[in-house]
Amino acid sequence: MQLLAAVTLFLSLSFSAKAGTTSSTRTTSSTRTTSTSSTRSTPSPPPTPPVVRNYVFNVANVDLAPDGFTRRTVVANSQFPGPLLTANKGDILNILVHNNLTETSMRKSTSIHWHGLFQHRNAHNDGPAFVTQCPISPGHSYTYSMPLANQTGTYWYHSHLSSQYLDGLRGPIVINPQDPNLSLYDVDDASTVIVLADWFHTASPELLAAYMDPTNTASNDALPQSGTINGVGRTSTDTQPARPVFTVTSGLRYRFRIINASAIARFNFQISGHTLTVIEADGENHVPLTVDRLLLHPGQRYSVVVEANQAVDNYWIRAPMTARTPTPAPTNWATDSDNVNAVLHYVGAAAAEPTTTPPALSGTLLDEALLVPSTNPVAPGTAVAGGADKVFNLTFAAATDATSHHWTVNGIQYLSPTVPTLLQILSGSTDASDFATNENTFIISKGDVVEINIAGVPNHPWHLHGHSFSVVKGQTGSVNYVNPPRRDVTPSAAGGITIRFTADNPGPWILHCHIDLHLDAGLAVVFAEAPEAVIAGADSVDPDNSWDSLCPIYNALPAADQ
């Protein structure tokens, strides 16, 4: 099922389903009672007190054909992308995940990351396997309970176990705002959520094995067979599904929330004949900026206002994919990567695709450096290089040895520990020496202004969990301490990039490349933020008994079920 079907689910108030062994101990002091009923939010100001929004995910192996080619998948509630989750500012999201995975060619365990949610005092529900939890074992369930506090905007979720989200477990989250830009648009609902995603015909374990094979000295990525818009794509060799249609009424203004839920591909985005006024980047409101087209790296999101001010007709929505392409390029890559299109349909126009050929991209491309946060735009720290409490210089590179092709940061390949980083902290690990070298774990203190300088080849999208950050030096523009863009994913650049954030959220937060095979191959570090505060005090993290049980259950599994 595609996201378009999720619109129907949204309107009918239903999101229900369709067809390491090292031991560590800690003491818990609380349990949580959860409900499994299903509710829906509406795009209105948040009620008081907060509302608990309950969802149920049945994660299972389902045969789907998003681009006409049928394959076994890993998806929530039998659909790709997964169900749209909506809430209001201040609400609590409860997602009960039932793991019903059985397919032997793919990972049977799972974990889910809620990309962009800060998870204050809630690091145990952030989702990255072996950083903040052990995976959910097959035949078992776990409830992610997440107070949303003051966050609003556009987010998404995806599996965070190995490269599992390539197999389909990814979907959108919208937290409805009290928005300073509310006067700029009339429509903002499920029908205006656009999920861009690459799609693969091969299961992720096979793709990962090929990528990390020591013969892959050129670091060639496995390229997707198609790009999809709300779960619909096309290839040159398979049945051609009907393209997604987004319907607008002349004279109205629409807030489109665009999410790049890809594992590898960057997407360009343009609507023929219409401009895009950017008002949000990665959950952060920005001063409105009008452009003609966008480039979204994996993990990035934008909200744009589109005015239905053209003649009543049908217009192409274009989203061609871009990725690092080996030589020679795979068969049909040039054709299929360009054939990622949808239709903007005006009420009153013929129910048909535009009569013109999809045009080439043109006009003004968004320059990230020109984005200015709507509130508190100044970067933390002092306005000089190194003007922070902690400065980390990270250089990343590909490497190959006799056993694997992989990635390193400062010469070290990140390898997941057998005991999750959070559990190690709760068990007393508070010093960098308490963590293995390959865990690439750095200690930062509460209140630190942290500067990270990242050097390496361009177009690796870096994502930080638990925080958004100021992009002091990005791919374009000059160094900016006054009003730099603020977001949670930004790409590397040939001349290096610099990001800054304030350590105001104790917990273990992973910083990693969002090209998923690269993360699995070691392109990550972990910041253990204020570990003493995680253990006790006003910012402490106190998982319940269900979280405590994840590791013993997982560690008892045979390897084939992990």
Coordinates of C-alpha atoms in Angstrom, one line a residue:
M1 CA 0.0 0.0 0.0
Q2 CA 1.3 3.5 -0.8
L3 CA 1.2 6.6 1.4
L4 CA -1.8 7.8 -0.7
A5 CA -3.7 5.0 0.9
A6 CA -2.5 6.2 4.3
V7 CA -4.4 9.4 3.6
T8 CA -7.6 7.4 3.6
L9 CA -6.5 5.7 6.8
F10 CA -5.9 9.2 8.3
L11 CA -9.4 10.4 7.4
S12 CA -11.1 7.2 8.7
L13 CA -9.3 7.4 12.0
S14 CA -7.6 4.1 11.5
F15 CA -3.9 3.1 11.3
S16 CA -4.5 -0.6 11.9
A17 CA -2.6 -3.4 10.0
K18 CA -3.7 -5.0 6.7
A19 CA -3.3 -8.2 5.1
G20 CA 26.7 -9.8 21.7
T21 CA 26.6 -11.7 24.9
T22 CA 28.4 -9.5 27.5
S23 CA 26.2 -9.2 30.6
S24 CA 25.4 -5.9 32.4
T25 CA 23.1 -5.1 35.2
R26 CA 21.3 -2.0 36.6
T27 CA 18.4 -1.2 38.9
T28 CA 15.1 0.1 37.7
S29 CA 12.6 2.2 39.6
S30 CA 9.6 2.5 37.4
T31 CA 7.3 0.7 35.0
R32 CA 5.0 1.9 32.3
T33 CA 1.4 1.0 31.4
T34 CA 0.5 1.4 27.8
S35 CA -2.7 1.3 25.7
T36 CA -2.9 -0.2 22.3
S37 CA -5.9 1.7 21.1
S38 CA -5.6 3.8 17.9
T39 CA -6.3 7.5 17.8
R40 CA -5.8 10.3 15.3
S41 CA -4.8 14.0 15.7
T42 CA -6.0 17.0 13.8
P43 CA -3.9 19.9 12.6
S44 CA -4.9 22.3 15.4
P45 CA -3.2 24.0 18.3
P46 CA -2.2 21.6 21.0
P47 CA -4.8 20.8 23.6
T48 CA -4.0 21.1 27.3
P49 CA -3.2 18.7 29.0
P50 CA -1.2 16.7 26.4
V51 CA -3.0 14.0 24.5
V52 CA -1.6 10.5 24.3
R53 CA -1.6 9.3 20.7
N54 CA -1.5 5.5 20.4
Y55 CA -0.5 3.6 17.3
V56 CA 0.1 0.0 16.6
F57 CA 2.8 -1.2 14.2
N58 CA 2.7 -4.8 13.0
V59 CA 6.1 -5.3 11.4
A60 CA 6.1 -8.2 9.0
N61 CA 7.4 -9.6 5.8
V62 CA 5.0 -8.7 3.0
D63 CA 5.1 -9.0 -0.8
L64 CA 4.9 -5.6 -2.3
A65 CA 5.6 -4.1 -5.8
P66 CA 6.1 -0.3 -5.4
D67 CA 7.7 0.0 -8.8
G68 CA 6.0 -3.0 -10.5
F69 CA 8.5 -5.6 -9.3
T70 CA 7.3 -7.8 -6.5
R71 CA 9.6 -8.6 -3.7
R72 CA 9.5 -9.6 0.0
T73 CA 9.8 -6.6 2.3
V74 CA 10.0 -5.5 5.9
V75 CA 7.2 -3.0 6.5
A76 CA 4.8 -1.7 9.2
N77 CA 1.1 -2.5 8.7
S78 CA 1.7 -4.0 5.2
Q79 CA 2.5 -0.7 3.6
F80 CA 5.4 1.3 2.1
P81 CA 6.0 3.9 3.2
G82 CA 4.6 3.1 6.6
P83 CA 1.6 4.8 8.3
L84 CA 1.6 8.5 8.8
L85 CA 2.0 9.4 12.5
T86 CA 0.5 12.7 13.5
A87 CA 0.3 14.6 16.8
N88 CA 0.2 18.0 18.2
K89 CA 2.9 20.0 20.0
G90 CA 3.2 18.7 23.6
D91 CA 1.5 15.3 22.9
I92 CA 2.8 11.9 23.8
L93 CA 3.3 9.4 21.0
N94 CA 3.0 5.7 22.0
I95 CA 3.9 3.2 19.2
L96 CA 3.4 -0.4 20.1
V97 CA 5.6 -2.5 17.8
H98 CA 4.8 -6.1 17.2
N99 CA 7.7 -7.9 15.5
N100 CA 6.2 -10.6 13.3
L101 CA 9.3 -11.0 11.0
T102 CA 10.0 -14.6 9.7
E103 CA 11.9 -14.2 6.4
T104 CA 15.3 -15.9 6.6
S105 CA 16.9 -13.8 3.9
M106 CA 16.5 -10.6 6.0
R107 CA 17.0 -9.6 9.6
K108 CA 14.3 -10.9 11.8
S109 CA 14.9 -8.6 14.7
T110 CA 14.2 -4.9 14.4
S111 CA 14.4 -1.5 16.1
I112 CA 13.0 1.9 15.0
H113 CA 14.5 5.3 15.2
W114 CA 12.2 8.4 15.3
H115 CA 14.4 10.7 13.2
G116 CA 14.7 14.2 14.5
L117 CA 12.9 13.7 17.9
F118 CA 15.1 14.9 20.7
Q119 CA 14.0 12.4 23.3
H120 CA 14.9 14.4 26.4
R121 CA 15.1 12.0 29.4
N122 CA 14.0 9.3 26.9
A123 CA 17.1 8.2 25.1
H124 CA 16.1 4.6 25.6
N125 CA 13.4 5.2 23.0
D126 CA 15.6 6.8 20.4
G127 CA 15.9 3.5 18.6
P128 CA 19.4 2.9 17.2
A129 CA 20.3 -0.7 17.9
F130 CA 23.2 -1.2 20.4
V131 CA 23.4 2.6 21.1
T132 CA 20.2 3.0 23.0
Q133 CA 18.6 -0.4 23.0
C134 CA 18.9 -4.1 22.0
P135 CA 16.7 -5.0 19.1
I136 CA 13.1 -6.2 19.4
S137 CA 13.3 -10.0 18.8
P138 CA 10.9 -11.8 16.5
G139 CA 7.7 -12.8 18.2
H140 CA 8.1 -10.0 20.7
S141 CA 6.7 -6.5 21.2
Y142 CA 7.9 -3.2 22.6
T143 CA 6.2 0.2 23.0
Y144 CA 8.1 3.4 22.1
S145 CA 6.7 6.1 24.4
M146 CA 7.8 9.6 23.4
P147 CA 6.7 12.9 25.0
L148 CA 7.1 15.5 22.2
A149 CA 7.5 18.5 24.4
N150 CA 7.9 21.7 22.4
Q151 CA 8.9 20.1 19.1
T152 CA 6.9 20.6 15.9
G153 CA 7.5 20.0 12.3
T154 CA 8.3 17.3 9.8
Y155 CA 10.1 14.1 10.9
W156 CA 10.2 10.4 9.9
Y157 CA 10.9 7.0 11.3
H158 CA 12.9 4.1 10.0
S159 CA 14.5 0.8 11.1
H160 CA 17.9 1.4 12.8
L161 CA 19.1 -2.2 12.9
S162 CA 21.9 -2.8 10.3
S163 CA 20.6 -1.8 6.9
Q164 CA 17.1 -3.0 7.4
Y165 CA 15.3 0.1 6.3
L166 CA 16.4 -0.6 2.7
D167 CA 13.8 -3.4 2.9
G168 CA 10.9 -0.9 3.5
L169 CA 10.5 0.0 7.2
R170 CA 10.3 3.8 7.0
G171 CA 7.5 6.4 7.1
P172 CA 6.5 10.0 8.0
I173 CA 5.8 11.9 11.2
V174 CA 4.1 15.2 11.4
I175 CA 3.8 17.2 14.6
N176 CA 1.3 20.0 14.1
P177 CA 2.6 23.4 14.9
Q178 CA 1.7 26.7 16.5
D179 CA 3.5 28.0 13.4
P180 CA 4.8 31.5 12.9
N181 CA 4.3 31.0 9.2
L182 CA 0.7 29.8 9.6
S183 CA -0.7 32.8 7.7
L184 CA 1.3 31.7 4.6
Y185 CA -0.8 28.6 3.8
D186 CA -4.4 27.3 3.8
V187 CA -3.9 23.5 3.6
D188 CA -1.6 21.3 5.7
D189 CA -2.8 17.7 6.1
A190 CA -2.1 14.1 5.1
S191 CA -2.7 14.9 1.5
T192 CA 0.3 17.3 1.4
V193 CA 2.9 14.9 2.8
I194 CA 5.4 13.8 0.2
V195 CA 7.8 10.9 1.0
L196 CA 10.7 10.4 -1.5
A197 CA 12.5 7.1 -1.2
D198 CA 14.8 4.9 -3.2
W199 CA 13.8 1.3 -3.7
F200 CA 15.8 -1.9 -4.1
H201 CA 14.9 -5.2 -5.6
T202 CA 17.6 -7.1 -3.5
A203 CA 17.3 -7.7 0.2
S204 CA 19.5 -5.5 2.4
P205 CA 21.8 -8.3 3.9
E206 CA 22.9 -9.3 0.3
L207 CA 23.5 -5.6 -0.6
L208 CA 25.5 -5.0 2.6
A209 CA 27.6 -8.2 2.0
A210 CA 28.5 -7.0 -1.5
Y211 CA 29.3 -3.5 -0.4
M212 CA 31.6 -4.6 2.4
D213 CA 33.3 -7.3 0.4
P214 CA 37.1 -6.6 0.4
T215 CA 37.1 -6.7 -3.4
N216 CA 34.9 -3.5 -3.4
T217 CA 38.0 -1.3 -3.2
A218 CA 36.3 1.4 -5.3
S219 CA 33.6 1.7 -2.6
N220 CA 30.8 1.3 -5.2
D221 CA 27.4 1.7 -3.6
A222 CA 24.5 -0.6 -4.5
L223 CA 22.3 1.6 -6.5
P224 CA 18.5 1.5 -6.2
Q225 CA 16.3 0.1 -9.0
S226 CA 13.8 3.0 -8.7
G227 CA 12.9 6.2 -6.9
T228 CA 9.5 6.4 -5.4
I229 CA 7.1 9.2 -4.5
N230 CA 4.7 8.1 -1.7
G231 CA 5.5 4.5 -2.4
V232 CA 5.1 4.6 -6.2
G233 CA 8.0 4.3 -8.7
R234 CA 8.8 3.0 -12.2
T235 CA 11.5 1.0 -13.9
S236 CA 12.1 0.4 -17.5
T237 CA 11.5 -3.3 -17.2
D238 CA 8.5 -3.8 -14.9
T239 CA 4.8 -3.0 -14.9
Q240 CA 4.3 0.8 -14.8
P241 CA 2.1 1.8 -11.8
A242 CA -0.1 4.9 -12.0
R243 CA 1.8 7.9 -10.8
P244 CA 0.8 9.6 -7.6
V245 CA -1.5 12.6 -7.9
F246 CA -1.6 15.6 -5.6
T247 CA -4.9 17.5 -6.0
V248 CA -5.1 21.3 -5.4
T249 CA -7.8 23.9 -5.7
S250 CA -7.1 27.1 -7.6
G251 CA -6.4 30.1 -5.3
L252 CA -5.4 28.0 -2.2
R253 CA -1.9 27.8 -0.7
Y254 CA -0.5 24.4 0.3
R255 CA 2.2 23.4 2.8
F256 CA 3.9 20.4 1.3
R257 CA 6.1 18.5 3.7
I258 CA 8.8 16.8 1.7
I259 CA 10.9 13.9 3.3
N260 CA 13.9 12.2 1.8
A261 CA 13.5 8.7 3.3
S262 CA 16.2 7.2 1.1
A263 CA 19.0 4.9 2.1
I264 CA 21.4 6.2 -0.5
A265 CA 19.9 8.6 -3.1
R266 CA 19.7 12.3 -3.1
F267 CA 16.6 13.7 -4.7
N268 CA 16.1 16.9 -6.7
F269 CA 12.5 18.3 -6.4
Q270 CA 10.6 20.7 -8.5
I271 CA 6.9 21.4 -9.4
S272 CA 6.6 22.7 -13.0
G273 CA 5.3 26.3 -13.2
H274 CA 5.3 26.8 -9.4
T275 CA 7.7 28.3 -6.9
L276 CA 8.6 26.7 -3.5
T277 CA 8.7 28.9 -0.4
V278 CA 10.8 27.1 2.2
I279 CA 9.6 27.6 5.7
E280 CA 11.0 24.6 7.6
A281 CA 14.2 22.5 7.4
D282 CA 14.4 19.3 9.5
G283 CA 11.8 20.4 12.1
E284 CA 13.2 23.9 12.5
N285 CA 11.3 27.0 11.3
H286 CA 13.2 29.3 9.0
V287 CA 12.5 32.7 7.5
P288 CA 10.5 32.1 4.3
L289 CA 12.8 31.8 1.2
T290 CA 11.4 31.3 -2.3
V291 CA 13.2 29.1 -4.8
D292 CA 12.3 27.0 -7.8
R293 CA 13.8 23.6 -6.7
L294 CA 15.4 21.7 -3.9
L295 CA 18.1 19.1 -3.4
L296 CA 17.4 16.7 -0.5
H297 CA 20.0 14.5 1.0
P298 CA 19.0 11.2 2.8
G299 CA 17.2 12.1 6.0
Q300 CA 16.5 15.8 5.2
R301 CA 13.1 17.3 5.2
Y302 CA 11.7 20.6 4.0
S303 CA 8.3 22.3 4.3
V304 CA 7.5 24.5 1.3
V305 CA 4.4 26.6 0.5
V306 CA 3.1 26.2 -3.0
E307 CA 0.4 28.6 -4.3
A308 CA -2.1 27.1 -6.7
N309 CA -2.0 30.2 -8.9
Q310 CA -1.5 28.8 -12.4
A311 CA -4.0 27.9 -15.1
V312 CA -6.3 25.0 -14.2
D313 CA -4.3 22.1 -15.6
N314 CA -2.0 19.2 -14.7
Y315 CA 1.7 19.9 -13.9
W316 CA 4.7 17.6 -13.5
I317 CA 6.2 17.1 -10.0
R318 CA 9.8 16.0 -10.7
A319 CA 12.1 14.2 -8.3
P320 CA 15.0 12.7 -10.2
M321 CA 17.5 10.7 -8.1
T322 CA 21.3 11.4 -7.8
A323 CA 23.9 9.1 -6.3
R324 CA 27.5 8.3 -6.7
T325 CA 27.5 6.2 -9.9
P326 CA 30.2 3.6 -10.7
T327 CA 31.7 3.3 -14.1
P328 CA 30.2 1.7 -16.1
A329 CA 26.8 2.7 -14.7
P330 CA 24.3 -0.1 -14.1
T331 CA 21.9 -0.9 -17.0
N332 CA 18.9 1.5 -17.1
W333 CA 20.3 3.7 -14.2
A334 CA 20.3 6.9 -16.2
T335 CA 16.7 6.3 -17.4
D336 CA 15.1 5.0 -14.3
S337 CA 16.8 7.4 -11.9
D338 CA 15.3 10.3 -14.0
N339 CA 11.8 8.7 -14.2
V340 CA 10.6 9.8 -10.7
N341 CA 7.5 11.9 -11.3
A342 CA 4.1 12.7 -9.9
V343 CA 1.2 15.0 -11.0
L344 CA 0.0 18.2 -9.5
H345 CA -3.7 18.1 -10.5
Y346 CA -5.9 21.2 -10.3
V347 CA -9.6 20.6 -9.5
G348 CA -11.4 21.0 -12.8
A349 CA -8.6 19.8 -15.0
A350 CA -8.8 16.5 -16.9
A351 CA -7.9 13.4 -14.9
A352 CA -4.8 12.7 -16.9
E353 CA -1.0 13.2 -16.8
P354 CA 0.4 16.5 -18.3
T355 CA 0.6 16.3 -22.1
T356 CA 4.1 17.6 -22.1
T357 CA 7.3 15.6 -21.6
P358 CA 8.6 16.0 -18.0
P359 CA 10.9 19.1 -18.3
A360 CA 14.5 19.4 -17.2
L361 CA 15.2 20.9 -13.8
S362 CA 15.6 24.7 -14.1
G363 CA 15.5 27.9 -12.1
T364 CA 16.9 28.8 -8.7
L365 CA 18.2 25.9 -6.5
L366 CA 17.9 26.3 -2.8
D367 CA 21.2 27.3 -1.3
E368 CA 21.2 25.9 2.3
A369 CA 23.6 28.7 3.4
L370 CA 20.8 31.2 2.8
L371 CA 18.4 29.7 5.2
V372 CA 17.9 31.7 8.4
P373 CA 16.3 30.3 11.6
S374 CA 13.1 32.1 12.6
T375 CA 14.1 32.2 16.3
N376 CA 17.4 32.3 18.2
P377 CA 19.5 32.3 14.9
V378 CA 22.9 32.9 16.5
A379 CA 25.2 29.8 16.6
P380 CA 26.2 28.8 20.2
G381 CA 29.7 29.7 21.3
T382 CA 31.9 32.6 20.3
A383 CA 32.2 33.8 16.7
V384 CA 35.7 32.4 16.0
A385 CA 36.9 29.0 14.9
G386 CA 37.2 26.8 17.9
G387 CA 35.0 29.1 20.0
A388 CA 33.4 26.3 21.9
D389 CA 33.9 24.3 25.1
K390 CA 34.6 21.1 23.2
V391 CA 36.0 20.9 19.7
F392 CA 36.2 17.6 17.7
N393 CA 38.0 17.3 14.4
L394 CA 36.7 14.3 12.6
T395 CA 38.2 13.0 9.3
F396 CA 36.4 10.2 7.6
A397 CA 37.6 7.9 4.8
A398 CA 37.0 4.6 3.1
A399 CA 39.4 1.7 3.9
T400 CA 39.8 -1.9 2.8
D401 CA 41.7 -4.7 4.6
A402 CA 41.8 -8.4 4.1
T403 CA 38.4 -9.0 5.6
S404 CA 36.2 -6.0 4.6
H405 CA 35.7 -2.8 2.8
H406 CA 34.6 -0.2 5.4
W407 CA 34.7 3.4 6.6
T408 CA 36.6 5.0 9.4
V409 CA 36.5 8.2 11.4
N410 CA 40.0 9.3 12.5
G411 CA 41.2 5.9 11.4
I412 CA 38.7 3.9 13.5
Q413 CA 35.8 1.8 12.1
Y414 CA 32.7 2.1 14.3
L415 CA 31.6 -1.3 15.5
S416 CA 28.4 -1.8 17.5
P417 CA 29.0 -3.0 21.0
T418 CA 27.3 -6.1 22.4
V419 CA 26.0 -4.1 25.3
P420 CA 24.1 -0.9 24.2
T421 CA 26.0 2.3 25.0
L422 CA 23.1 3.5 27.1
L423 CA 23.1 0.3 29.2
Q424 CA 26.8 0.7 29.7
I425 CA 26.3 4.2 31.0
L426 CA 23.4 3.2 33.3
S427 CA 25.8 0.5 34.6
G428 CA 28.4 3.0 35.5
S429 CA 30.5 3.8 32.4
T430 CA 31.2 7.5 32.4
D431 CA 34.7 7.8 31.1
A432 CA 35.9 7.4 27.5
S433 CA 38.2 4.6 28.6
D434 CA 35.2 2.6 29.7
F435 CA 34.2 2.1 26.0
A436 CA 36.0 -0.1 23.5
T437 CA 38.1 1.7 20.9
N438 CA 35.8 0.7 18.0
E439 CA 32.8 2.2 19.8
N440 CA 34.3 5.6 18.8
T441 CA 32.7 7.2 21.9
F442 CA 33.4 10.7 23.0
I443 CA 32.4 12.3 26.4
I444 CA 30.8 15.7 26.5
S445 CA 29.5 17.6 29.6
K446 CA 26.2 19.1 30.2
G447 CA 26.1 22.7 29.0
D448 CA 29.1 22.3 26.7
V449 CA 29.1 24.2 23.4
V450 CA 30.3 21.5 21.0
E451 CA 31.9 22.2 17.7
I452 CA 32.4 19.4 15.2
N453 CA 34.6 19.8 12.1
I454 CA 34.0 17.1 9.6
A455 CA 36.5 16.5 6.7
G456 CA 36.1 14.0 3.9
V457 CA 34.7 13.4 0.5
P458 CA 31.5 15.4 -0.4
N459 CA 27.9 14.4 -0.2
H460 CA 27.9 12.2 2.8
P461 CA 24.8 13.3 4.8
W462 CA 25.7 13.6 8.5
H463 CA 22.9 13.2 11.0
L464 CA 23.1 13.8 14.8
H465 CA 20.6 12.1 17.1
G466 CA 19.2 14.0 20.1
H467 CA 19.9 17.5 18.8
S468 CA 19.6 19.9 15.9
F469 CA 22.7 21.9 15.1
S470 CA 23.8 25.1 13.6
V471 CA 25.6 24.6 10.2
V472 CA 28.3 27.2 10.8
K473 CA 30.1 26.1 7.6
G474 CA 28.3 24.0 5.1
Q475 CA 28.6 22.9 1.5
T476 CA 28.1 26.4 0.2
G477 CA 28.6 29.9 1.6
S478 CA 31.1 31.3 4.0
V479 CA 31.5 30.7 7.8
N480 CA 28.5 32.1 9.5
Y481 CA 28.1 32.5 13.3
V482 CA 25.4 35.1 13.1
N483 CA 22.4 33.3 11.6
P484 CA 23.4 29.9 10.1
P485 CA 20.9 27.3 9.1
R486 CA 19.7 24.9 11.9
R487 CA 18.8 21.3 11.2
D488 CA 19.8 17.7 11.9
V489 CA 21.2 16.5 8.6
T490 CA 23.8 18.2 6.5
P491 CA 26.2 17.0 3.8
S492 CA 29.9 16.9 3.9
A493 CA 31.9 19.1 1.5
A494 CA 35.3 19.0 -0.1
G495 CA 36.5 21.8 2.1
G496 CA 35.0 20.4 5.2
I497 CA 32.0 21.4 7.3
T498 CA 31.5 22.8 10.8
I499 CA 28.5 22.3 13.0
R500 CA 27.7 23.4 16.6
F501 CA 25.2 22.5 19.2
T502 CA 24.7 23.0 23.0
A503 CA 24.8 19.8 25.1
D504 CA 21.5 20.2 26.9
N505 CA 20.1 16.7 26.4
P506 CA 22.0 14.0 28.4
G507 CA 22.2 10.6 26.7
P508 CA 24.3 8.7 24.1
W509 CA 23.7 10.2 20.7
I510 CA 25.1 8.8 17.5
L511 CA 26.5 11.0 14.7
H512 CA 26.6 9.1 11.5
C513 CA 26.4 9.1 7.7
H514 CA 22.8 8.6 6.6
I515 CA 23.9 6.5 3.6
D516 CA 22.8 3.4 5.3
L517 CA 25.4 1.0 4.0
H518 CA 28.1 3.4 5.0
L519 CA 26.8 3.5 8.6
D520 CA 26.8 -0.3 8.7
A521 CA 30.3 -0.2 7.4
G522 CA 31.5 1.9 10.3
L523 CA 30.9 5.6 9.4
A524 CA 29.8 6.8 12.9
V525 CA 30.8 8.1 16.3
V526 CA 28.8 8.4 19.5
F527 CA 28.7 11.3 21.9
A528 CA 28.1 10.2 25.5
E529 CA 26.5 13.4 26.7
A530 CA 26.7 14.0 30.5
P531 CA 26.8 10.4 31.4
E532 CA 26.6 11.1 35.2
A533 CA 23.4 13.1 34.5
V534 CA 22.0 10.1 32.6
I535 CA 22.4 7.9 35.7
A536 CA 20.8 10.3 38.3
G537 CA 19.3 13.7 38.7
A538 CA 16.8 15.9 36.9
D539 CA 17.9 14.8 33.4
S540 CA 18.3 11.1 34.3
V541 CA 17.0 8.3 31.9
D542 CA 15.0 5.6 33.6
P543 CA 13.9 2.8 31.2
D544 CA 11.1 0.5 32.2
N545 CA 11.1 -3.2 32.6
S546 CA 10.1 -3.9 29.0
W547 CA 13.3 -2.1 27.8
D548 CA 15.3 -4.1 30.4
S549 CA 14.1 -7.3 28.9
L550 CA 15.1 -6.5 25.3
C551 CA 18.8 -7.5 25.7
P552 CA 18.3 -10.9 27.5
I553 CA 15.7 -11.9 25.0
Y554 CA 17.8 -10.8 22.0
N555 CA 21.0 -12.4 23.4
A556 CA 19.3 -15.7 23.8
L557 CA 18.4 -15.9 20.1
P558 CA 20.2 -18.0 17.6
A559 CA 22.2 -15.9 15.1
A560 CA 19.7 -16.7 12.3
D561 CA 16.9 -14.9 14.3
Q562 CA 18.9 -11.8 15.1

